[in-house]
Short mmCIF file of C-alpha atoms in Angstrom, two decimals:
data_model
loop_
_atom_site.label_atom_id
_atom_site.label_comp_id
_atom_site.label_asym_id
_atom_site.label_seq_id
_atom_site.Cartn_x
_atom_site.Cartn_y
_atom_site.Cartn_z
CA SER A 1 -10.76 7.63 -10.94
CA SER A 2 -11.68 4.06 -11.96
CA ASP A 3 -10.92 5.06 -15.58
CA LEU A 4 -7.44 6.08 -14.47
CA ILE A 5 -6.90 2.85 -12.53
CA GLY A 6 -7.95 0.57 -15.37
CA THR A 7 -6.96 -3.06 -15.82
CA ALA A 8 -3.34 -2.31 -14.93
CA GLY A 9 -4.25 -0.87 -11.55
CA PHE A 10 -6.71 -3.67 -10.88
CA THR A 11 -4.00 -6.25 -11.69
CA ALA A 12 -1.50 -4.50 -9.41
CA MET A 13 -3.90 -4.60 -6.44
CA GLN A 14 -4.83 -8.22 -7.21
CA SER A 15 -1.12 -9.08 -7.13
CA VAL A 16 -0.54 -7.36 -3.77
CA ILE A 17 -3.55 -9.17 -2.26
CA ALA A 18 -2.17 -12.50 -3.53
CA LEU A 19 1.16 -11.81 -1.78
CA GLU A 20 -0.64 -10.84 1.44
CA ARG A 21 -2.65 -14.06 1.43
CA LEU A 22 0.59 -16.05 1.37
CA GLY A 23 1.81 -14.24 4.49
CA LEU A 24 3.95 -11.33 3.26
CA PRO A 25 5.54 -10.02 6.50
CA ALA A 26 4.84 -6.43 7.56
CA GLY A 27 7.56 -4.06 6.37
CA ALA A 28 9.10 -6.72 4.13
CA GLU A 29 11.28 -5.99 1.11
CA VAL A 30 9.23 -6.39 -2.09
CA LEU A 31 10.57 -6.22 -5.64
CA VAL A 32 8.45 -4.74 -8.43
CA THR A 33 9.65 -5.46 -11.97
CA GLY A 34 8.66 -3.27 -14.89
CA ALA A 35 8.14 -0.69 -12.17
CA ALA A 36 7.74 2.33 -14.46
CA GLY A 37 4.94 0.69 -16.45
CA GLY A 38 1.20 0.76 -15.75
CA VAL A 39 1.00 -2.26 -13.43
CA GLY A 40 4.38 -1.55 -11.87
CA SER A 41 3.71 2.11 -11.06
CA VAL A 42 0.48 1.28 -9.23
CA ALA A 43 2.09 -1.66 -7.42
CA VAL A 44 4.96 0.53 -6.18
CA ALA A 45 2.54 3.17 -4.86
CA ILE A 46 0.28 0.64 -3.12
CA LEU A 47 3.10 -1.36 -1.53
CA ALA A 48 4.84 1.78 -0.28
CA LYS A 49 1.61 3.09 1.26
CA LEU A 50 1.10 -0.26 3.01
CA GLY A 51 4.53 0.10 4.65
CA TYR A 52 6.62 -2.32 2.59
CA ARG A 53 10.14 -1.46 1.44
CA VAL A 54 9.88 -1.37 -2.33
CA ALA A 55 12.73 -2.20 -4.68
CA ALA A 56 11.69 -0.90 -8.11
CA SER A 57 13.27 -2.49 -11.17
CA THR A 58 13.43 -0.60 -14.45
CA GLY A 59 15.48 -0.57 -17.62
CA ARG A 60 15.29 3.24 -17.68
CA ALA A 61 17.66 4.82 -15.15
CA GLU A 62 16.25 8.28 -15.95
CA LEU A 63 12.99 7.30 -14.23
CA ALA A 64 14.58 6.74 -10.81
CA ASP A 65 13.21 10.03 -9.43
CA TYR A 66 9.72 9.17 -10.72
CA LEU A 67 9.83 5.77 -8.99
CA ARG A 68 11.09 7.29 -5.73
CA SER A 69 8.21 9.81 -5.89
CA LEU A 70 5.83 6.81 -5.93
CA GLY A 71 7.48 5.44 -2.79
CA ALA A 72 10.30 3.19 -4.00
CA SER A 73 13.18 2.99 -1.52
CA GLU A 74 15.61 1.28 -3.90
CA ILE A 75 16.10 1.31 -7.68
CA VAL A 76 17.30 -1.93 -9.31
CA SER A 77 18.52 -2.01 -12.90
CA ARG A 78 16.69 -4.44 -15.18
CA GLU A 79 20.01 -5.65 -16.53
CA SER A 80 21.16 -6.83 -13.10
CA LEU A 81 18.13 -9.11 -12.87
CA THR A 82 18.61 -10.85 -16.18
CA VAL A 83 22.06 -12.28 -15.38
CA ALA A 84 21.56 -16.03 -15.09
CA SER A 85 22.60 -17.57 -11.77
CA THR A 86 25.20 -20.30 -12.00
CA LYS A 87 24.27 -21.77 -8.61
CA GLY A 88 20.47 -21.98 -8.66
CA LEU A 89 20.31 -20.22 -5.29
CA GLU A 90 21.81 -16.88 -4.31
CA LYS A 91 21.74 -14.72 -1.17
CA GLU A 92 18.14 -14.17 -0.03
CA ARG A 93 17.10 -10.68 -1.08
CA TRP A 94 13.31 -10.23 -1.40
CA ASN A 95 10.33 -11.47 0.63
CA GLY A 96 7.93 -10.88 -2.24
CA ALA A 97 7.75 -9.70 -5.83
CA VAL A 98 5.22 -8.34 -8.30
CA ASP A 99 6.56 -9.41 -11.70
CA SER A 100 4.98 -7.84 -14.77
CA VAL A 101 7.92 -8.79 -16.99
CA GLY A 102 8.36 -12.58 -16.95
CA GLY A 103 10.94 -14.09 -19.31
CA THR A 104 14.57 -13.83 -18.29
CA THR A 105 13.65 -11.40 -15.48
CA LEU A 106 11.53 -14.04 -13.75
CA ALA A 107 14.37 -16.54 -14.13
CA GLY A 108 16.80 -13.94 -12.77
CA ILE A 109 14.88 -13.10 -9.59
CA LEU A 110 13.94 -16.65 -8.52
CA PRO A 111 17.36 -17.52 -7.02
CA TYR A 112 17.24 -14.36 -4.84
CA MET A 113 13.81 -14.93 -3.31
CA ALA A 114 13.80 -15.46 0.46
CA ASN A 115 12.55 -18.51 2.33
CA ASN A 116 8.74 -18.92 1.98
CA SER A 117 8.50 -15.86 -0.26
CA SER A 118 6.09 -15.41 -3.17
CA ILE A 119 6.16 -13.95 -6.67
CA ALA A 120 2.90 -12.63 -8.14
CA LEU A 121 3.40 -13.14 -11.87
CA CYS A 122 1.10 -10.84 -13.80
CA GLY A 123 2.80 -9.93 -17.07
CA LEU A 124 4.92 -11.03 -19.99
CA ALA A 125 6.61 -7.86 -21.24
CA GLY A 126 9.92 -9.75 -21.23
CA GLY A 127 8.59 -12.83 -23.01
CA VAL A 128 6.53 -15.93 -22.24
CA ALA A 129 9.32 -18.48 -21.77
CA PHE A 130 11.76 -18.75 -18.87
CA SER A 131 14.34 -21.27 -17.73
CA SER A 132 15.01 -22.01 -14.08
CA THR A 133 15.93 -24.74 -11.64
CA VAL A 134 13.50 -26.21 -9.11
CA LEU A 135 15.83 -25.25 -6.24
CA PRO A 136 14.06 -22.00 -5.19
CA PHE A 137 10.78 -23.93 -5.00
CA ILE A 138 11.90 -27.01 -3.10
CA LEU A 139 14.75 -25.65 -0.96
CA ARG A 140 13.21 -22.28 -0.04
CA GLY A 141 9.51 -22.92 -0.56
CA VAL A 142 9.15 -20.06 -3.04
CA ASN A 143 5.58 -19.67 -4.34
CA LEU A 144 4.89 -18.64 -7.93
CA LEU A 145 1.41 -17.12 -8.05
CA GLY A 146 -0.29 -16.76 -11.42
CA ILE A 147 -2.42 -13.59 -11.62
CA ASN A 148 -5.38 -13.73 -14.00
CA SER A 149 -7.24 -10.41 -13.95
CA VAL A 150 -9.95 -11.52 -16.40
CA ARG A 151 -11.60 -14.52 -14.75
CA VAL A 152 -12.22 -13.08 -11.28
CA ALA A 153 -15.24 -13.95 -9.16
CA ARG A 154 -17.59 -11.03 -8.49
CA ALA A 155 -16.93 -11.07 -4.72
CA ASP A 156 -13.16 -10.96 -5.32
CA ARG A 157 -13.56 -8.21 -7.92
CA LEU A 158 -15.53 -6.07 -5.48
CA HIS A 159 -12.91 -6.68 -2.78
CA ILE A 160 -10.08 -5.62 -5.12
CA TRP A 161 -11.86 -2.37 -6.02
CA GLU A 162 -12.59 -1.70 -2.35
CA ARG A 163 -8.91 -2.15 -1.53
CA LEU A 164 -7.93 0.16 -4.40
CA SER A 165 -10.20 2.88 -3.00
CA ARG A 166 -8.40 2.56 0.33
CA ASP A 167 -4.80 1.71 -0.51
CA LEU A 168 -3.98 3.56 -3.75
CA PRO A 169 -2.98 7.20 -3.10
CA LEU A 170 -5.09 9.19 -5.59
CA ASP A 171 -2.57 12.04 -5.82
CA LEU A 172 0.05 9.56 -7.01
CA LEU A 173 -2.44 8.04 -9.45
CA ASP A 174 -2.82 11.48 -11.04
CA ALA A 175 0.96 11.90 -11.18
CA MET A 176 1.45 8.59 -13.02
CA THR A 177 -1.37 9.16 -15.54
CA GLU A 178 -1.31 10.98 -18.87
CA VAL A 179 -4.52 11.70 -20.80
CA ALA A 180 -4.23 11.74 -24.59
CA PRO A 181 -6.68 12.21 -27.49
CA LEU A 182 -7.79 9.31 -29.68
CA GLU A 183 -5.82 10.52 -32.70
CA GLN A 184 -2.55 9.88 -30.84
CA VAL A 185 -3.28 6.20 -30.22
CA PHE A 186 -1.04 4.86 -33.02
CA GLU A 187 1.88 7.08 -32.04
CA LEU A 188 1.46 6.07 -28.38
CA GLY A 189 1.24 2.40 -29.35
CA ALA A 190 4.63 2.67 -31.05
CA ARG A 191 6.08 4.34 -27.94
CA ILE A 192 4.70 1.55 -25.74
CA LEU A 193 6.36 -1.09 -27.93
CA GLU A 194 9.63 0.85 -27.67
CA GLY A 195 9.35 0.91 -23.86
CA LYS A 196 9.13 4.70 -23.74
CA ILE A 197 5.84 5.09 -21.84
CA ARG A 198 5.80 5.94 -18.14
CA GLY A 199 2.89 4.95 -15.91
CA ARG A 200 -0.64 4.98 -17.33
CA ILE A 201 -2.08 6.55 -20.48
CA VAL A 202 -5.82 7.13 -20.70
CA ILE A 203 -7.28 7.77 -24.15
CA ASP A 204 -10.02 10.41 -24.21
CA VAL A 205 -12.34 8.99 -26.87
CA LYS A 206 -14.73 11.95 -26.63
CA GLY A 207 -12.08 14.65 -26.99
#
């Protein structure tokens, strides 16, 4: 199953652990952006199993049933998150977030983060640049946590894999994973760039 989990699953668990370390309250409302992607799908499943209320953001409304099957309790349209706030702060909405998108999505969710909440930033599908005010950071104490899944100490790496073995439902991992032969890699790459891939794809290089 470690092949199915891959870097995306490892990054998702690393992000959840980072939120926990900053005191994510039990049963809190957590947003996952890019929720239908590889990192997002695993994050939704883990957070739901741990008892959090998961708001799953996606640009593909047709995947709402898929996200609910992973444990999401609310579906949030990607478009609603990319509307720039005119006030810098909005009504507090989420106690934590796993953001695999970045860009305008990160800028869009910051004003809605609750007091002393944290965002685990682990991706850049929406771009590397974002524009925000400092207000969420200095008036609500929002924490922006950078997630680097490459340079991880061995002890931390072992802990992350141990948590994955305990907190990732393997039946859901199978449901979010598609196995494809090596000859399809270019076609699948094009679909990834078009945002048409759901969950995880594992390439069978022996097939």
